PDB file of C-alpha atoms in Angstrom:
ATOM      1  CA  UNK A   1     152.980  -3.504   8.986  1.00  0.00           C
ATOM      2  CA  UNK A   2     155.033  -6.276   8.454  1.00  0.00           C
ATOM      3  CA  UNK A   3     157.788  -6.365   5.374  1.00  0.00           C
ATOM      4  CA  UNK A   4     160.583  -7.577   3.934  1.00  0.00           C
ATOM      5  CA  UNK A   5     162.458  -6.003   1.001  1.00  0.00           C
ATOM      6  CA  UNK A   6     165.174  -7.819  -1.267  1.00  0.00           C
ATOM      7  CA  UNK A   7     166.530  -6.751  -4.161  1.00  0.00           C
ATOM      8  CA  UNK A   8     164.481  -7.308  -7.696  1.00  0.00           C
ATOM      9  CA  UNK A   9     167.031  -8.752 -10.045  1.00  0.00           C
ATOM     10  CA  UNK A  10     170.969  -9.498 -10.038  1.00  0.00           C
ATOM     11  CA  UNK A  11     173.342 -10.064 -12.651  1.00  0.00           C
ATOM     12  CA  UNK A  12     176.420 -11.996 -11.890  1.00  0.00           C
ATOM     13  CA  UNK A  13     178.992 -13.965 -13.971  1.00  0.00           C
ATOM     14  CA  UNK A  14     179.847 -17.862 -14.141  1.00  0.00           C
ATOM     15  CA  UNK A  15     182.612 -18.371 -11.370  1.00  0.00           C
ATOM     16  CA  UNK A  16     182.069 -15.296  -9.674  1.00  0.00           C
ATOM     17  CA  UNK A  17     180.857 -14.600  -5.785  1.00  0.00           C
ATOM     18  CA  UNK A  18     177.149 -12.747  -5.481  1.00  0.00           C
ATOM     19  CA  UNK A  19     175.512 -12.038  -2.156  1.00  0.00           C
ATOM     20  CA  UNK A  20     171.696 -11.100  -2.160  1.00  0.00           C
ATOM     21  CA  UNK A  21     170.365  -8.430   0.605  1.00  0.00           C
ATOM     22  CA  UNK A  22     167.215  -9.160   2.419  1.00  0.00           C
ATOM     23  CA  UNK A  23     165.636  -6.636   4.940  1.00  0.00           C
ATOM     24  CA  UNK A  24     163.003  -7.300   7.247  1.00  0.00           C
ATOM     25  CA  UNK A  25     160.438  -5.961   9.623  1.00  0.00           C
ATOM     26  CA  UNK A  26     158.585  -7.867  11.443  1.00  0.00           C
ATOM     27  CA  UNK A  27     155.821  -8.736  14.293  1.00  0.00           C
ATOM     28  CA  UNK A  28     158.357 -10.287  16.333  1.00  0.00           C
ATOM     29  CA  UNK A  29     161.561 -12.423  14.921  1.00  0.00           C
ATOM     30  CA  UNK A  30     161.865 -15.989  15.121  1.00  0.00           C
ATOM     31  CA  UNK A  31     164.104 -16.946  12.206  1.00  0.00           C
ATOM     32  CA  UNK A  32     164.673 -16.583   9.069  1.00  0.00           C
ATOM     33  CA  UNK A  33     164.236 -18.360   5.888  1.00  0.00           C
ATOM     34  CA  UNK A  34     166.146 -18.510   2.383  1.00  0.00           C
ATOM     35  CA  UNK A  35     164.470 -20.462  -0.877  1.00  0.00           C
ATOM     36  CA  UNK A  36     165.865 -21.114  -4.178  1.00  0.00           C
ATOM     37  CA  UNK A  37     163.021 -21.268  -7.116  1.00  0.00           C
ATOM     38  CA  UNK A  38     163.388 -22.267 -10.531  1.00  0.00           C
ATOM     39  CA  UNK A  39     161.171 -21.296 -12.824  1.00  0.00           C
ATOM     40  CA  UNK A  40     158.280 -23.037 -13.394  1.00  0.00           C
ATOM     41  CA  UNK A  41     159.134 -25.447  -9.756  1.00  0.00           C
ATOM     42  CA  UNK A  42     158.366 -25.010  -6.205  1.00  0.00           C
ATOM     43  CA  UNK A  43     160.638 -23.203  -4.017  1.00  0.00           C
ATOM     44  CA  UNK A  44     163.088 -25.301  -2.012  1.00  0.00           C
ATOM     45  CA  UNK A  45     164.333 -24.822   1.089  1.00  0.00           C
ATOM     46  CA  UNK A  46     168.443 -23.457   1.647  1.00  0.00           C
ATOM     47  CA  UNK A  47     168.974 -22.227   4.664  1.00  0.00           C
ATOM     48  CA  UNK A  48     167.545 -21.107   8.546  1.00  0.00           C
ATOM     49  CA  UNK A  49     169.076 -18.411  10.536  1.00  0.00           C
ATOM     50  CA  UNK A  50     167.679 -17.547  14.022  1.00  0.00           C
ATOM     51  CA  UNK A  51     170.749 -16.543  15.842  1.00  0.00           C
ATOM     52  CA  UNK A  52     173.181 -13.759  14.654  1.00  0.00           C
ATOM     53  CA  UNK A  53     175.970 -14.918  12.753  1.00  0.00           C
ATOM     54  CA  UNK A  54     177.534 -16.833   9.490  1.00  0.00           C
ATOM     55  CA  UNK A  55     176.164 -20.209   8.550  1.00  0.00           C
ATOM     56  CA  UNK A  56     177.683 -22.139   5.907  1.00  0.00           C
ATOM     57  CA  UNK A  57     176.295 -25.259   3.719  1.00  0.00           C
ATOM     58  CA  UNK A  58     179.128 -25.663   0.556  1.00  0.00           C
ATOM     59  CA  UNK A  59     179.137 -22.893  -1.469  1.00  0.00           C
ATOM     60  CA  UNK A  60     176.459 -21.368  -0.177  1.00  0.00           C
ATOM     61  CA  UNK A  61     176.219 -19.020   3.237  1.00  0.00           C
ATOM     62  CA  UNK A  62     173.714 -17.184   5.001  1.00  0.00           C
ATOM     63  CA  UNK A  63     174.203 -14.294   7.332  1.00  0.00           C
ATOM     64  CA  UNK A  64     171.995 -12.893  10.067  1.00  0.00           C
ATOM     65  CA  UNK A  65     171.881  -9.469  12.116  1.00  0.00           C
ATOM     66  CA  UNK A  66     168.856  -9.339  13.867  1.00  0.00           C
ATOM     67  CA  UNK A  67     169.197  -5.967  15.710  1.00  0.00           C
ATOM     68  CA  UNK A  68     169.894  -4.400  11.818  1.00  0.00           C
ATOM     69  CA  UNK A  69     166.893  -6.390  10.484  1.00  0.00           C
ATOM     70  CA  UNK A  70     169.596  -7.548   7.881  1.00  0.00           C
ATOM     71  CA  UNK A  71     170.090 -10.994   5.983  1.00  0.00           C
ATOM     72  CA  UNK A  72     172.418 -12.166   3.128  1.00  0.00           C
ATOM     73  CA  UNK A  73     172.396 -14.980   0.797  1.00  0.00           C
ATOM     74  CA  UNK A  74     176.197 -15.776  -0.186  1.00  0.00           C
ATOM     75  CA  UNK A  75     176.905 -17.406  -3.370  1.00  0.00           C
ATOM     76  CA  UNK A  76     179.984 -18.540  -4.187  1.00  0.00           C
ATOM     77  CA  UNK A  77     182.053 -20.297  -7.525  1.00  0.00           C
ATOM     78  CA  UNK A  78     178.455 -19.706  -9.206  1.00  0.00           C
ATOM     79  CA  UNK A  79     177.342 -21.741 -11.893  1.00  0.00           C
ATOM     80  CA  UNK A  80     174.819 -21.808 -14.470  1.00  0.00           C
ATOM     81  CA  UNK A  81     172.440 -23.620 -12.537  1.00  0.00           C
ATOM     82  CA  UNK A  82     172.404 -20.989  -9.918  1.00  0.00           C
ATOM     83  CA  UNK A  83     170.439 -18.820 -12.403  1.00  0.00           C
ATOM     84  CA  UNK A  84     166.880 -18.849 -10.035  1.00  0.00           C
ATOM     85  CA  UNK A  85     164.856 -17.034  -7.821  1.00  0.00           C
ATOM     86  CA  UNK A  86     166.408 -16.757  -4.318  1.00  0.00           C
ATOM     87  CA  UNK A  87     163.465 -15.862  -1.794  1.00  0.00           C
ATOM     88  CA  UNK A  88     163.671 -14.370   2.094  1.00  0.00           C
ATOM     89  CA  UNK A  89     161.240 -15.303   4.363  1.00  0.00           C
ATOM     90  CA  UNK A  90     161.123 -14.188   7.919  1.00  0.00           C
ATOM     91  CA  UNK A  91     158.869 -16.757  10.627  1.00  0.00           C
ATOM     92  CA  UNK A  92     157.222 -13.922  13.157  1.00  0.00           C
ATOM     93  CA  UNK A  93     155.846 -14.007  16.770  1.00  0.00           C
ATOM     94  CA  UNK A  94     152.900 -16.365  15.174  1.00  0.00           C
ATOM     95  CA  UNK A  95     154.844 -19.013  13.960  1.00  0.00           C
ATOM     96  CA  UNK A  96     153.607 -17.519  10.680  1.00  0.00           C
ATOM     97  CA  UNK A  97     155.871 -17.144   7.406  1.00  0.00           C
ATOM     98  CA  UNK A  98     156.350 -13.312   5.974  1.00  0.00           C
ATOM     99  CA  UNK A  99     157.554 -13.910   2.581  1.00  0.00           C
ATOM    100  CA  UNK A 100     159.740 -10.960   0.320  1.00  0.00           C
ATOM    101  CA  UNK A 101     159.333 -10.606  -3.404  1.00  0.00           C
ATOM    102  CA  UNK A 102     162.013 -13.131  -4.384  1.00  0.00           C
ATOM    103  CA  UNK A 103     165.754 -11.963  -6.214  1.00  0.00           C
ATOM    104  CA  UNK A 104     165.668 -13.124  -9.796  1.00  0.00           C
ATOM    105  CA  UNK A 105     169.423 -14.001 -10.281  1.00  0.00           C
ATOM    106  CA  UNK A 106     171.235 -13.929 -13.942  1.00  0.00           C
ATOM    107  CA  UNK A 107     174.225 -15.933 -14.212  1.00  0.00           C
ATOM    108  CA  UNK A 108     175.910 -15.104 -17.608  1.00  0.00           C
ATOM    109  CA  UNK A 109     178.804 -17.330 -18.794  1.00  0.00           C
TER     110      UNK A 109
ATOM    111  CA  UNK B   8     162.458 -37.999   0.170  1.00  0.00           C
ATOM    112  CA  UNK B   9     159.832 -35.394   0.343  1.00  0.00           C
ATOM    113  CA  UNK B  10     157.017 -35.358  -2.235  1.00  0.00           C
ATOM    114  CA  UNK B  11     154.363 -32.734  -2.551  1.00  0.00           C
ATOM    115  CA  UNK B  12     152.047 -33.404  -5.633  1.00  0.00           C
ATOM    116  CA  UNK B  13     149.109 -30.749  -6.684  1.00  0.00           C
ATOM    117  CA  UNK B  14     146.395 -32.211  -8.924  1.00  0.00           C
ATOM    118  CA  UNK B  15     147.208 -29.782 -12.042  1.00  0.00           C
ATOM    119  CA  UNK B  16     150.181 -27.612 -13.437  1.00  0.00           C
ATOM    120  CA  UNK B  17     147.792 -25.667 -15.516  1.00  0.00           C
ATOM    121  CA  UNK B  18     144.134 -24.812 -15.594  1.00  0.00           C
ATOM    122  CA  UNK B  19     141.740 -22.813 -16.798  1.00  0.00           C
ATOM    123  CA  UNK B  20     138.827 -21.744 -15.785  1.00  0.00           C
ATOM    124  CA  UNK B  21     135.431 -19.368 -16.653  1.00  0.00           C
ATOM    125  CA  UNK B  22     134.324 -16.410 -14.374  1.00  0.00           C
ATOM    126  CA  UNK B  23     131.808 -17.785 -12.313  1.00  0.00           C
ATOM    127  CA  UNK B  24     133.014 -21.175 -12.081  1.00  0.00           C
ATOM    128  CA  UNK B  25     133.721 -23.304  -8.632  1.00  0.00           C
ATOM    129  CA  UNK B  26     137.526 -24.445  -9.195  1.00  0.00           C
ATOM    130  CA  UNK B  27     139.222 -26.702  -6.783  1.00  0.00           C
ATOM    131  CA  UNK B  28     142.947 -27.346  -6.587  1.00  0.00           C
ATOM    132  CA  UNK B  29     144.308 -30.507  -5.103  1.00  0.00           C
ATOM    133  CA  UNK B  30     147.158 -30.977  -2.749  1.00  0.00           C
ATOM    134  CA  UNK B  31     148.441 -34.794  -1.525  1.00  0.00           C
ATOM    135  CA  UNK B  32     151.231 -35.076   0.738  1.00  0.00           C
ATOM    136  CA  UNK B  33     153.155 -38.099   1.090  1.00  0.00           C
ATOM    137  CA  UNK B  34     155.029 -37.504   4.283  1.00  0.00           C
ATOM    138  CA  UNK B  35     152.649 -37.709   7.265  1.00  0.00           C
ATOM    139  CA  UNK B  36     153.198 -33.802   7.933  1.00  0.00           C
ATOM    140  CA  UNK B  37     150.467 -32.077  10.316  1.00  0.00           C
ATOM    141  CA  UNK B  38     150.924 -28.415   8.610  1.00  0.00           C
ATOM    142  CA  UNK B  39     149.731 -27.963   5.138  1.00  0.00           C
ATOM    143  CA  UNK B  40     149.482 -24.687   3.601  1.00  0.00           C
ATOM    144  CA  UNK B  41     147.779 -22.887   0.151  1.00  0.00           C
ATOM    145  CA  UNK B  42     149.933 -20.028  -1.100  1.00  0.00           C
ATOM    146  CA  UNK B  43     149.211 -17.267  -4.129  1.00  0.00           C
ATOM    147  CA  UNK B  44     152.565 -16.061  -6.010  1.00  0.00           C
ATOM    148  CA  UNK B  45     151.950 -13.622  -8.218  1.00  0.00           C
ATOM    149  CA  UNK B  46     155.305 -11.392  -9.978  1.00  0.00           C
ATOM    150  CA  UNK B  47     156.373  -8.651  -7.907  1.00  0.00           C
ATOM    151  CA  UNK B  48     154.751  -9.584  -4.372  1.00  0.00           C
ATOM    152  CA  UNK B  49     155.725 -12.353  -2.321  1.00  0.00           C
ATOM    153  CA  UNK B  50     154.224 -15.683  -1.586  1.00  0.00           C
ATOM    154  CA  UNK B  51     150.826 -14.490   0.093  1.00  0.00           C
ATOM    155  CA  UNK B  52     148.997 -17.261   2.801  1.00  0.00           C
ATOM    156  CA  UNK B  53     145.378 -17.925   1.656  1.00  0.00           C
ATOM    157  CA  UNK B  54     144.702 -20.542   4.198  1.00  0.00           C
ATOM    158  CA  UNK B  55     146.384 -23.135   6.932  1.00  0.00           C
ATOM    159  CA  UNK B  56     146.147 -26.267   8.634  1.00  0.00           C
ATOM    160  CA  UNK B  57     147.663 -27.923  11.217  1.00  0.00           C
ATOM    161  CA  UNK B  58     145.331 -30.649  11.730  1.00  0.00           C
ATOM    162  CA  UNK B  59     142.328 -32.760  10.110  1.00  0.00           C
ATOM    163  CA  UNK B  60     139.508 -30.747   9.950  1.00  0.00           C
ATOM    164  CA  UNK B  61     141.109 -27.791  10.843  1.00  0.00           C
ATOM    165  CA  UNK B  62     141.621 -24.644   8.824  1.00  0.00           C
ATOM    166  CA  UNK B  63     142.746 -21.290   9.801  1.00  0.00           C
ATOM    167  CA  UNK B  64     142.695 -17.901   6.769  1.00  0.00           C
ATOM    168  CA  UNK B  65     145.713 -16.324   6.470  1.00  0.00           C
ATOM    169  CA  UNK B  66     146.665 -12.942   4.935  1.00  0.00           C
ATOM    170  CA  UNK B  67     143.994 -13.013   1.658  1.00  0.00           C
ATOM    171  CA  UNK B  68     141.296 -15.821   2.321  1.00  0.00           C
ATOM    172  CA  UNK B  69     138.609 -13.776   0.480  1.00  0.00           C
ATOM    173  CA  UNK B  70     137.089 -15.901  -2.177  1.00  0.00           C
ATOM    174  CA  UNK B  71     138.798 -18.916  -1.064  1.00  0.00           C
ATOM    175  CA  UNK B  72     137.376 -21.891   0.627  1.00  0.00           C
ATOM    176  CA  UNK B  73     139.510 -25.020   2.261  1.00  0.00           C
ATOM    177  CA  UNK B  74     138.601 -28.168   2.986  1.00  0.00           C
ATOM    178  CA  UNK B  75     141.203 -30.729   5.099  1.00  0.00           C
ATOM    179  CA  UNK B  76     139.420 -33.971   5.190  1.00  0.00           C
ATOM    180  CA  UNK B  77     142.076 -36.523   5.185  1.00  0.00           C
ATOM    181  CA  UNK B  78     145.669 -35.659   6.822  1.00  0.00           C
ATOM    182  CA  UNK B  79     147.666 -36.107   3.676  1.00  0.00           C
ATOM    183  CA  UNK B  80     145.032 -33.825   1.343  1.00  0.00           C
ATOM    184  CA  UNK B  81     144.492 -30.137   2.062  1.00  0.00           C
ATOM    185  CA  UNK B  82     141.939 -28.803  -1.527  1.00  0.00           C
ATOM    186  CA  UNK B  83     141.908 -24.940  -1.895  1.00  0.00           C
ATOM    187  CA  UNK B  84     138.129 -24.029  -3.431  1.00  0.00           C
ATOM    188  CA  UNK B  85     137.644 -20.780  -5.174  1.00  0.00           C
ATOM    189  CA  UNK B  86     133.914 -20.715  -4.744  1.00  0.00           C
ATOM    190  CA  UNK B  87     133.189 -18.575  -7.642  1.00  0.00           C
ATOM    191  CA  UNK B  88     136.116 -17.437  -9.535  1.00  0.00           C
ATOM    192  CA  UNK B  89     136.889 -14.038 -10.941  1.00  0.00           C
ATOM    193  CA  UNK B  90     139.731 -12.681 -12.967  1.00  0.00           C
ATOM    194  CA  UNK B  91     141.784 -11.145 -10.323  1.00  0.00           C
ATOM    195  CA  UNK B  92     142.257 -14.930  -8.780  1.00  0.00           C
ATOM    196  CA  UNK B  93     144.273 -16.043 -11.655  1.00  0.00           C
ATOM    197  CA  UNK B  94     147.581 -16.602  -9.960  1.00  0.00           C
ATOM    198  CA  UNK B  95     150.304 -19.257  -9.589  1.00  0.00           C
ATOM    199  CA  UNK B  96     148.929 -21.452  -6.505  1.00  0.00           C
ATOM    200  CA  UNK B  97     151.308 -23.043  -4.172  1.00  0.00           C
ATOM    201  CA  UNK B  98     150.912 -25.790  -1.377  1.00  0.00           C
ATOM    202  CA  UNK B  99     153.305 -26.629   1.028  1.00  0.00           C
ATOM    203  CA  UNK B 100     153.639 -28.851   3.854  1.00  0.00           C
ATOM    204  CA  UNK B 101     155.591 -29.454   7.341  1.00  0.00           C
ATOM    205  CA  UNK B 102     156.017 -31.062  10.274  1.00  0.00           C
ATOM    206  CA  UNK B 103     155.587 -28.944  13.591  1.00  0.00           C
ATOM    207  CA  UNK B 104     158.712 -27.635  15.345  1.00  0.00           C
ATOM    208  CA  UNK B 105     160.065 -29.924  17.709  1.00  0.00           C
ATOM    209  CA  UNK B 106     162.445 -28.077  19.321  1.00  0.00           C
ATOM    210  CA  UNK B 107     161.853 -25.159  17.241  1.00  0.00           C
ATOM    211  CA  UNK B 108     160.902 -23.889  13.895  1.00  0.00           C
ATOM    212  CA  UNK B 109     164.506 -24.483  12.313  1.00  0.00           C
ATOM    213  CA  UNK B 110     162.633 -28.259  12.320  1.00  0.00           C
ATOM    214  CA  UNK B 111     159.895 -27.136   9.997  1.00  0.00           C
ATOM    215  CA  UNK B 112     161.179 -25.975   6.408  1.00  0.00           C
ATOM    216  CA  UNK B 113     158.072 -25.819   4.452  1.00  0.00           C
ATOM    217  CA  UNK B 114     158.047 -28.385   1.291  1.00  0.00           C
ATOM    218  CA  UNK B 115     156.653 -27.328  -1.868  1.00  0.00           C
ATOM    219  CA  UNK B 116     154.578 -28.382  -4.624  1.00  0.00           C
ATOM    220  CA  UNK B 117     155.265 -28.149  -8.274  1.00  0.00           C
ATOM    221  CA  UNK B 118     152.312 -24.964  -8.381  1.00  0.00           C
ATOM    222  CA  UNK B 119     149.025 -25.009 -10.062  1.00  0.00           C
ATOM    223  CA  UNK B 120     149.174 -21.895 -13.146  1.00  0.00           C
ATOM    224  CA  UNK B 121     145.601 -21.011 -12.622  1.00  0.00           C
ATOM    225  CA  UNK B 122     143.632 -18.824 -15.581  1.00  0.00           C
ATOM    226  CA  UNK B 123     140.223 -17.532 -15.152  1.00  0.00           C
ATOM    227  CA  UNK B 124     138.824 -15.973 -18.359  1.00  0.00           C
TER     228      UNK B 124
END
């Protein structure tokens, strides 16, 4: 079957650098996804990774390894408004989106 | 700028009831989707289209009816709703890849908290 497994909740501090795990397996690979929710909004869209590699958008980064099945989310000089769900979605051989569980992330001052 | 607008934040609804939840899009997109999010799972695909007129299920279309009449409107129908379909319900729309799916981020509504007593 297909999954994709990210970590439940993270705690980080105001200022501070966090980076959010996100494993997938999947019917095929063709990219993947990050999403930042607030509560009580729609997700909106971060970042795309299809090849291996670092990209960076300001203070955020996203890393792809696609022969470890392995994502990160990079957050960096966090700040309050950070404090959101941060979801991992992997597009498979069907054009189709696999979605993980979401990261609730704490900032604390 | 991007604008994604379901009908309702909240609802509720009786057992038994037909419920539908309406999505407008306001940016021409072909690709409109109905999500389910409930705490603990991820975003689960109840039904797509990438046309007028056209619907495909997705992962959990039991109990769930679409209807895509107009290009910019894409209604999710719970024929006859039980308890287990109260849920957060999310729509989303895209355009298709051109050039490749890094083309097609999926846009979001606000959600539609859906109780069924």
């Amino acid at each position: 079957g297909q999954n994709i497994d990210q970590p439940t909740e993270m705690t980080a501090t105001e200022g501070a650098i966090v980076q959010i795990n996100c494993t997938y397996q999947t019917s095929g690979f063709n990219g993947l996804f990050w999403y930042q929710q607030h509560a009580g909004e729609a997700p909106t869209f971060l970042s795309y990774n299809v090849l291996d590699g670092l990209e960076e958008k300001g203070r955020f980064s996203s890393f792809l390894s696609r022969s470890k099945g392995y994502s990160y989310l990079l957050l960096k000089e966090l700040q309050m408004k950070d404090s959101a769900s941060y979801l991992c979605a992997v597009m498979d051989s069907n054009y189709q989106l696999i979605w993980g569980a979401g990261t609730k992330l704490i900032i604390k001052p | 700028d991007v604008k994604v607008t379901q009908s309702s934040r909240y609802l509720v609804k009786r057992t038994g009831e037909k419920v539908f939840l309406e999505c407008v899009q306001d940016m021409d997109h072909e690709n409109m989707f109905w999500y389910r999010q409930d705490p603990g799972l991820g975003l689960r695909l109840i039904y797509f289209s990438y046309d007028v007129k056209m619907k495909e299920k997705g992962d959990i279309p039991e109990g769930y009816s679409v209807s895509r009449e107009k290009k910019e409107r894409f209604s999710l129908i719970l024929e006859s709703a039980s308890t287990n379909q109260t849920s957060m319900y999310l729509c989303a729309s895209s355009i298709p890849g051109q050039g490749g799916p890094e083309n097609q981020p999926q846009h979001f509504g606000d959600g539609t908290r859906l109780s069924i007593l």
